[in-house]
Amino acid sequence: MSKPYTDVVITAPVSVPYVRFSERRPNYWLGRALGMLSEDSGLGPQDIDGLSVSSFTLGPDSAAALTQHFGMSPRWLSQEVTGGASGITALRKAARAVQMGDADIVACIAGDTNPKGGFEGLLDSFSSDMSAAVLPYGAGGPNVSFALITRAYMEKYGAVREDFGRLAVSQRNNALAYPHALMKKSLMLNQYMEAKPISSPLHLFDCVMPCAGAEGYLVMSKPKATSLGLPYAHIRATTEWHNAYANDDVQLRTGLAVDAQDLWTQSGVRVHDIDVVATYDDYPVISFMQLEDLGFCQKGEAAKFVYEHDLTVSGNFPHNTSGGQLSCGQAGAAGGFLGIVEIVRQLTGAALGGQVKGARLGLVSGFGIINYDKGLSCAAAILERGYD
Amino acid sequence: MIKLQVCTNCQTVHYPKRDICTACWQDALAWQPVSAQGKVSSYTDLHVSAKPEWADKLPVRIGLVKLEAGPNVLAFLEANIISNVSVVLTDKDGVFTAREQE
Ligand SMILES: [Zn+2]
């Protein structure tokens, strides 16, 4: 089991408001996240000695090149490649770097641009397996892979479209209070059901809207956060896996199932202690799997769990309280940061939308890199409101 | 039969294209005929494509097929094929189409 995270905290959650399309480079969106981190913390380019970058659209520029774009001279650098899991995998690395003294303050940022027609180009460069084994079949991209996963899940566990719709509808309710959500209109279950088909059984409201934007946070020692007057959250436990269950014929579980028990043991808390949850919701079935694999319910019973719980901010299982990607939009790799940024806000009493009253413990999980038949990366973290 | 990469060291069959064997890490991969038979694990009717050239061909039915030879492949499915149907694939320039086994 991993060693505890001592005296290292996550703080200064920032979101660069999303726009549907942008002709700017990702460098702009990532840079704006740094600017907002600076505004929140009072720290500038000379003060931050660690940088973690997650982006799909950087093109020729690596994280190393970005240090010059951003006028930084960090002594610690990481480029996250785990997409929807990157908010947590970035935290894991940055926290250990700070804990071991390889960096004092790490800025973790994720962002992407979205020019008109850009999503098509992104598909072509996403992965060699996607190009060879998915795109020749109608060029549906991830929608096809996730449609196959969703159908298999429904046939195996008896879930129906309404079950996924309940998740989407509750997240839209949450999003109506969150200022940066691109979806501003309420969503009713009948609207969800009647939406146009994309790749059956997926319909319009099962799919995220690609957009431009960025998210970020800082990782530093607790004394540093205290001296800067920044509200923070502690890291109780984390996990990550890549290409777990490689021999499953269809992906009905994520790597989170491998060692969820160890995650809870390391955290010292139990499932019912968690006050607020963020799962990675590129498609509702993926949130269902994370809820199951993390132990919030039995395998195959997420539909029942969602039916029996109120997933809105004021409900008995607050989940994706900013609306998730299904309502905020998916700003590329920033989608992998949306959940952790929101959880840190909730735990520091700084929600931009609905605040879960007295939230002390939060869980965030991520899922990323659909290669052709399976999503390969997953990660989770249990965070706790700051204490002295 | 369809042609896929087979490891001449351990006989593991690979798809999509690999550069080393995923089971033994040797680079002994040869394109060899393997069984074209498999079973549909899941399927979807694609209605929306990212590429304009597909617009007038949609919807198309696509399946995830577990090959008897080992790997999972995506394939176009002939009409009305659903999960758990046993199929046989034909390969045209690396694109598979599945019809129901006789
Ligand atoms: Zn081999």
XYZ file of C-alpha atoms and ligand atoms in Angstrom:
491
model
C 0.000 0.000 0.000
C 1.159 3.541 -0.748
C 2.673 5.696 1.982
C 0.466 8.482 3.389
C 0.538 11.994 1.958
C 1.915 13.972 4.852
C 1.721 17.739 5.021
C 0.891 18.158 1.314
C -2.339 19.804 0.204
C -4.330 20.768 -2.885
C -5.526 24.349 -3.139
C -6.515 27.238 -5.428
C -9.012 25.485 -7.735
C -9.536 27.579 -10.873
C -11.706 27.256 -13.977
C -11.191 29.297 -17.133
C -14.774 29.746 -18.384
C -15.549 27.438 -21.311
C -16.568 28.564 -24.797
C -18.033 26.303 -27.480
C -15.442 27.215 -30.124
C -12.108 28.993 -29.979
C -9.537 29.791 -32.635
C -6.916 30.428 -29.944
C -4.101 27.977 -29.256
C -4.299 25.668 -26.213
C -1.311 27.669 -24.954
C -3.761 30.521 -24.343
C -6.216 28.438 -22.332
C -3.463 26.823 -20.263
C -1.853 30.227 -19.755
C -5.118 31.704 -18.549
C -5.329 28.934 -15.947
C -1.884 30.021 -14.696
C -3.087 33.615 -14.627
C -6.075 32.673 -12.504
C -3.886 30.587 -10.182
C -1.719 33.668 -9.766
C -4.709 35.905 -9.039
C -5.988 33.480 -6.394
C -2.667 32.779 -4.689
C -0.611 35.933 -5.211
C 2.131 33.742 -6.678
C 3.868 34.597 -9.946
C 6.105 32.882 -12.496
C 9.119 33.166 -10.161
C 7.340 31.493 -7.246
C 6.079 28.309 -8.865
C 8.825 25.708 -9.285
C 6.776 22.785 -10.566
C 4.505 22.490 -13.598
C 2.154 19.705 -14.670
C 0.368 20.053 -18.014
C -2.458 18.012 -19.507
C -3.691 18.781 -23.024
C -4.661 16.953 -26.219
C -4.191 19.839 -28.652
C -0.674 21.076 -27.886
C 0.551 19.845 -31.259
C 4.258 20.536 -31.578
C 4.599 22.137 -28.136
C 5.436 19.878 -25.200
C 5.167 20.863 -21.559
C 8.868 21.703 -21.728
C 8.267 24.169 -24.549
C 5.439 25.714 -22.575
C 7.805 26.704 -19.753
C 9.298 29.253 -22.135
C 5.864 30.337 -23.387
C 4.885 30.962 -19.772
C 8.121 32.559 -18.558
C 8.703 29.883 -15.939
C 11.883 28.134 -14.812
C 10.531 25.118 -12.925
C 12.783 22.483 -11.395
C 10.053 19.847 -11.760
C 7.965 19.163 -14.881
C 5.337 16.622 -15.861
C 3.091 16.115 -18.855
C 0.001 14.107 -18.082
C -1.228 11.807 -20.830
C -4.173 10.181 -19.103
C -6.954 12.446 -20.369
C -9.995 11.894 -18.181
C -7.835 10.588 -15.346
C -5.281 13.390 -15.580
C -6.684 15.549 -12.771
C -5.886 12.768 -10.335
C -2.718 11.365 -11.892
C -1.316 14.919 -11.915
C -2.153 15.276 -8.227
C -0.477 11.976 -7.366
C 2.802 12.984 -8.976
C 2.749 16.591 -7.795
C 1.934 15.613 -4.217
C 4.868 13.209 -4.027
C 7.184 15.800 -5.574
C 6.211 18.310 -2.904
C 6.307 15.717 -0.144
C 9.845 14.642 -1.114
C 11.108 18.168 -1.695
C 11.597 17.985 -5.461
C 9.276 20.985 -5.805
C 7.775 23.486 -3.395
C 4.729 24.604 -5.367
C 3.359 22.736 -8.377
C 0.834 24.291 -10.741
C -1.310 21.550 -12.283
C -3.164 22.771 -15.343
C -5.275 21.158 -18.049
C -6.841 22.764 -21.057
C -7.614 22.521 -24.713
C -8.824 24.644 -27.521
C -11.636 23.747 -29.932
C -11.563 25.448 -33.310
C -14.495 24.834 -35.625
C -13.847 21.464 -37.301
C -11.105 20.807 -34.782
C -12.749 17.784 -33.192
C -12.486 15.890 -36.482
C -8.757 16.633 -36.604
C -8.352 15.594 -32.973
C -9.971 12.238 -33.754
C -7.447 11.577 -36.507
C -4.529 12.070 -34.140
C -6.028 10.562 -30.975
C -4.353 7.141 -31.120
C -3.076 4.694 -33.727
C -5.594 2.069 -32.603
C -8.474 4.535 -32.913
C -7.306 5.364 -36.451
C -6.805 1.724 -37.451
C -9.680 -0.030 -35.721
C -12.512 2.450 -35.026
C -12.511 5.317 -37.519
C -12.821 3.053 -40.624
C -16.270 2.082 -39.287
C -18.182 5.256 -40.007
C -15.813 7.617 -38.208
C -17.992 7.842 -35.133
C -14.945 8.053 -32.889
C -15.383 7.549 -29.148
C -19.183 7.543 -29.521
C -18.928 4.132 -31.210
C -16.622 2.634 -28.597
C -18.784 3.928 -25.740
C -22.013 2.886 -27.473
C -20.672 -0.680 -27.613
C -19.721 -0.527 -23.941
C -23.082 0.980 -22.984
C -25.087 -1.662 -24.888
C -23.053 -4.483 -23.363
C -23.582 -3.017 -19.885
C -27.341 -2.702 -20.438
C -27.618 -6.276 -21.715
C -25.516 -7.677 -18.886
C -27.084 -5.798 -15.971
C -30.547 -4.913 -17.233
C -30.065 -1.149 -17.147
C -32.307 0.886 -19.452
C -31.945 4.336 -20.986
C -34.061 5.965 -18.259
C -31.435 4.910 -15.729
C -28.740 6.885 -17.529
C -31.229 9.694 -18.045
C -31.703 10.139 -14.304
C -27.991 10.799 -13.923
C -27.981 13.307 -16.791
C -31.072 15.087 -15.479
C -29.730 15.428 -11.925
C -26.448 16.808 -13.238
C -28.302 19.353 -15.326
C -30.102 20.479 -12.182
C -26.698 20.982 -10.567
C -25.395 22.813 -13.622
C -28.182 25.395 -13.573
C -26.501 26.964 -10.522
C -22.941 26.684 -11.896
C -22.022 29.837 -13.808
C -19.553 28.257 -16.260
C -21.780 25.425 -17.517
C -22.374 25.734 -21.257
C -25.792 24.069 -20.884
C -28.061 26.682 -19.377
C -31.477 25.078 -19.915
C -33.160 22.542 -17.685
C -33.396 18.957 -18.907
C -36.400 16.719 -18.302
C -36.303 12.937 -18.490
C -38.714 12.915 -21.437
C -36.412 15.322 -23.328
C -33.513 12.989 -22.619
C -35.506 10.024 -23.909
C -36.697 11.804 -27.043
C -33.292 13.190 -28.065
C -31.863 12.264 -31.438
C -29.825 9.078 -31.686
C -26.058 9.450 -32.043
C -24.833 5.855 -31.881
C -27.464 3.612 -30.334
C -28.100 3.224 -27.458
C -26.402 6.621 -27.024
C -28.527 9.680 -27.773
C -27.697 13.364 -27.698
C -27.755 13.895 -23.925
C -25.461 10.915 -23.304
C -22.685 12.723 -25.129
C -20.563 15.655 -24.001
C -20.188 18.824 -26.044
C -16.571 19.492 -27.072
C -15.495 23.021 -26.144
C -12.471 25.140 -25.198
C -11.407 25.956 -21.656
C -9.046 25.094 -18.841
C -8.912 24.069 -15.197
C -6.140 24.086 -12.635
C -5.024 23.874 -9.041
C -1.892 24.197 -6.899
C -0.144 21.554 -4.803
C 2.076 22.704 -1.938
C 2.911 21.988 1.697
C 0.293 22.680 4.305
C 2.435 25.354 6.042
C 2.898 27.119 2.683
C -0.854 27.129 2.002
C -1.491 28.388 5.507
C 1.063 31.181 5.169
C -0.535 32.236 1.881
C -3.985 32.175 3.476
C -5.262 29.640 0.953
C -8.063 27.228 1.907
C -6.956 23.687 1.083
C -7.846 20.016 1.123
C -5.798 17.072 2.373
C -5.125 13.947 0.320
C -6.284 10.875 2.221
C -5.756 8.231 -0.438
C -5.302 7.789 -4.181
C -5.034 5.071 -6.808
C -4.469 4.764 -10.528
C -4.418 1.945 -13.095
C -3.779 1.621 -16.803
C -4.988 -1.181 -19.090
C -6.304 -3.146 -16.126
C -8.466 -6.187 -16.917
C -6.866 -6.262 -20.357
C -8.458 -9.614 -21.188
C -12.074 -8.636 -20.553
C -14.038 -9.152 -23.784
C -16.071 -5.993 -23.171
C -15.322 -3.279 -20.653
C -17.887 -3.631 -17.891
C -15.520 -2.578 -15.104
C -12.667 -0.121 -14.668
C -9.306 -0.627 -13.021
C -10.735 1.070 -9.942
C -12.183 -2.321 -9.012
C -8.668 -3.756 -8.669
C -7.837 -2.089 -5.379
C -10.802 -0.016 -4.247
C -10.621 -1.820 -0.914
C -7.038 -0.638 -0.442
C -8.114 2.904 -1.328
C -10.711 2.884 1.425
C -8.330 1.252 3.888
C -5.656 3.835 3.159
C -8.169 6.660 3.511
C -9.328 5.527 6.930
C -12.915 6.421 6.045
C -15.837 4.423 4.720
C -18.121 4.751 1.742
C -20.978 6.304 3.694
C -18.646 8.941 5.200
C -18.225 10.631 1.812
C -20.139 13.920 1.511
C -19.625 14.713 -2.165
C -18.586 12.663 -5.194
C -17.340 13.488 -8.675
C -17.077 10.748 -11.287
C -15.848 11.109 -14.845
C -18.982 11.404 -16.952
C -17.972 11.443 -20.585
C -20.911 9.054 -20.915
C -23.302 8.077 -18.102
C -22.364 4.393 -18.184
C -18.815 5.324 -17.203
C -20.091 7.103 -14.100
C -22.161 4.001 -13.315
C -19.077 1.796 -13.507
C -17.043 4.102 -11.268
C -19.780 4.171 -8.612
C -19.839 0.360 -8.655
C -16.114 -0.252 -8.826
C -15.455 2.167 -5.952
C -17.971 0.323 -3.806
C -20.819 2.833 -3.543
C -23.038 -0.047 -4.713
C -22.704 -3.623 -5.918
C -21.543 -4.394 -9.457
C -24.393 -3.932 -11.900
C -26.562 -2.044 -9.411
C -25.738 1.559 -10.223
C -29.118 1.993 -11.931
C -30.863 1.010 -8.720
C -28.504 3.212 -6.706
C -29.179 6.250 -8.888
C -32.927 5.579 -8.715
C -32.841 5.343 -4.920
C -30.671 8.415 -4.333
C -30.944 12.130 -5.037
C -27.753 13.094 -6.879
C -28.334 16.844 -6.772
C -26.345 19.260 -4.587
C -28.976 19.211 -1.838
C -29.694 15.483 -2.209
C -28.493 12.514 -0.164
C -25.720 11.676 -2.654
C -24.365 14.924 -4.140
C -22.657 13.922 -7.372
C -20.993 16.003 -10.104
C -22.194 19.089 -8.330
C -21.051 21.543 -11.010
C -22.999 19.594 -13.618
C -20.146 17.444 -14.881
C -19.025 17.371 -18.455
C -22.504 16.359 -19.580
C -23.694 19.854 -18.678
C -20.515 21.971 -18.523
C -19.037 20.720 -21.812
C -15.779 18.841 -22.338
C -12.823 21.156 -22.775
C -10.547 18.301 -23.846
C -8.176 17.292 -21.083
C -9.735 19.869 -18.756
C -12.611 17.393 -18.511
C -10.224 15.274 -16.469
C -9.777 18.179 -14.028
C -13.405 19.313 -13.773
C -14.253 16.848 -11.016
C -11.236 17.412 -8.788
C -11.486 21.204 -9.085
C -15.143 21.017 -8.075
C -14.438 18.674 -5.155
C -11.733 21.003 -3.802
C -14.182 23.905 -4.072
C -16.848 21.936 -2.231
C -14.440 20.920 0.544
C -13.225 24.492 1.011
C -16.747 25.934 1.032
C -16.030 27.801 -2.184
C -18.509 26.298 -4.654
C -19.304 28.604 -7.567
C -22.733 26.978 -7.867
C -24.575 24.928 -5.280
C -22.611 24.265 -2.098
C -22.946 20.938 -0.288
C -23.439 22.067 3.285
C -20.621 21.081 5.616
C -18.848 18.900 3.074
C -15.795 17.378 4.769
C -14.914 14.317 2.695
C -14.951 14.123 -1.074
C -14.152 11.432 -3.615
C -13.155 12.111 -7.194
C -12.545 9.518 -9.871
C -11.368 9.721 -13.449
C -11.383 7.582 -16.565
C -9.567 8.249 -19.798
C -7.987 7.278 -23.097
C -10.500 5.209 -25.002
C -8.136 3.453 -27.363
C -10.530 1.372 -29.389
C -12.565 -1.071 -27.329
C -11.630 0.016 -23.813
C -10.800 3.100 -21.795
C -7.308 2.470 -20.485
C -6.651 4.885 -17.623
C -8.493 5.368 -14.373
C -7.729 7.006 -11.062
C -9.385 8.073 -7.848
C -8.632 10.265 -4.842
C -10.269 10.765 -1.473
C -9.811 14.317 -0.208
C -10.623 15.958 3.095
C -11.412 19.532 4.036
C -8.382 21.293 5.495
C -7.717 21.138 9.223
C -4.839 22.357 11.374
C -9.760 -17.040 -42.865
C -8.524 -13.513 -42.233
C -4.924 -12.408 -41.869
C -3.771 -11.074 -38.479
C -0.424 -10.794 -36.746
C 0.581 -14.013 -34.977
C 3.564 -14.338 -32.652
C 5.795 -17.097 -33.991
C 7.273 -17.504 -30.508
C 4.060 -18.000 -28.446
C 1.211 -18.059 -31.044
C -0.655 -15.096 -29.533
C -2.862 -13.411 -32.154
C -2.913 -9.608 -32.219
C -5.283 -6.858 -33.333
C -4.950 -3.931 -33.967
C -1.425 -3.882 -35.379
C 1.290 -4.367 -32.773
C 5.060 -4.015 -32.929
C 5.989 -6.536 -30.260
C 4.025 -9.483 -28.896
C 1.875 -8.380 -25.941
C 2.324 -11.764 -24.257
C 6.069 -12.474 -24.573
C 7.531 -9.128 -25.756
C 9.332 -10.769 -28.678
C 9.238 -9.012 -32.039
C 8.365 -12.220 -33.896
C 5.040 -11.082 -35.374
C 4.026 -12.535 -38.739
C 0.848 -11.928 -40.753
C -0.836 -15.313 -40.910
C -4.312 -16.651 -41.710
C -6.479 -17.177 -38.597
C -10.096 -18.206 -38.105
C -12.590 -15.590 -39.275
C -15.208 -16.867 -36.843
C -16.322 -15.019 -33.754
C -19.247 -13.908 -31.633
C -20.820 -10.469 -31.306
C -20.310 -8.969 -27.840
C -22.175 -5.720 -28.504
C -23.454 -3.586 -31.356
C -24.493 -0.041 -32.218
C -26.314 1.734 -35.022
C -24.206 4.764 -35.886
C -26.301 7.786 -36.841
C -23.760 10.617 -36.616
C -20.260 10.655 -38.089
C -17.414 13.099 -37.593
C -16.630 12.829 -41.314
C -18.897 14.319 -43.986
C -18.194 11.505 -46.452
C -20.219 9.157 -44.255
C -23.317 11.339 -44.079
C -25.368 9.625 -46.806
C -24.375 6.086 -45.752
C -25.777 6.293 -42.212
C -27.034 4.635 -40.163
C -24.677 1.682 -40.242
C -24.586 -1.192 -37.772
C -21.214 -1.819 -36.123
C -20.376 -4.646 -33.762
C -17.689 -5.632 -31.316
C -16.713 -9.174 -32.227
C -14.733 -11.558 -30.043
C -12.736 -13.691 -32.461
C -12.168 -17.374 -31.778
C -8.527 -16.573 -32.528
C -8.458 -14.270 -29.487
C -8.673 -10.542 -30.207
C -11.656 -8.191 -30.192
C -12.347 -6.440 -33.481
C -14.866 -3.905 -34.646
C -16.794 -4.920 -37.764
C -19.684 -3.753 -39.857
C -22.610 -6.049 -39.122
C -25.128 -7.185 -41.680
C -28.666 -6.072 -40.846
C -30.390 -7.561 -37.796
C -27.274 -9.116 -36.273
C -27.320 -8.523 -32.514
C -25.298 -9.557 -29.460
C -24.355 -13.221 -28.983
C -24.805 -14.052 -32.668
C -22.008 -16.191 -34.119
C -20.519 -14.514 -37.163
C -17.859 -14.950 -39.797
C -15.803 -12.000 -40.973
C -14.603 -10.951 -44.372
C -11.699 -8.528 -44.636
C -11.464 -5.830 -47.263
C -8.293 -3.741 -46.915
C -8.312 -4.150 -43.144
C -12.003 -3.323 -42.731
C -14.134 -6.221 -41.486
C -17.729 -7.086 -42.321
C -19.567 -9.754 -40.335
C -22.360 -12.039 -41.545
C -24.194 -14.660 -39.550
C -22.603 -18.116 -39.520
C -24.483 -20.708 -41.605
Zn 4.592 -13.931 -28.147
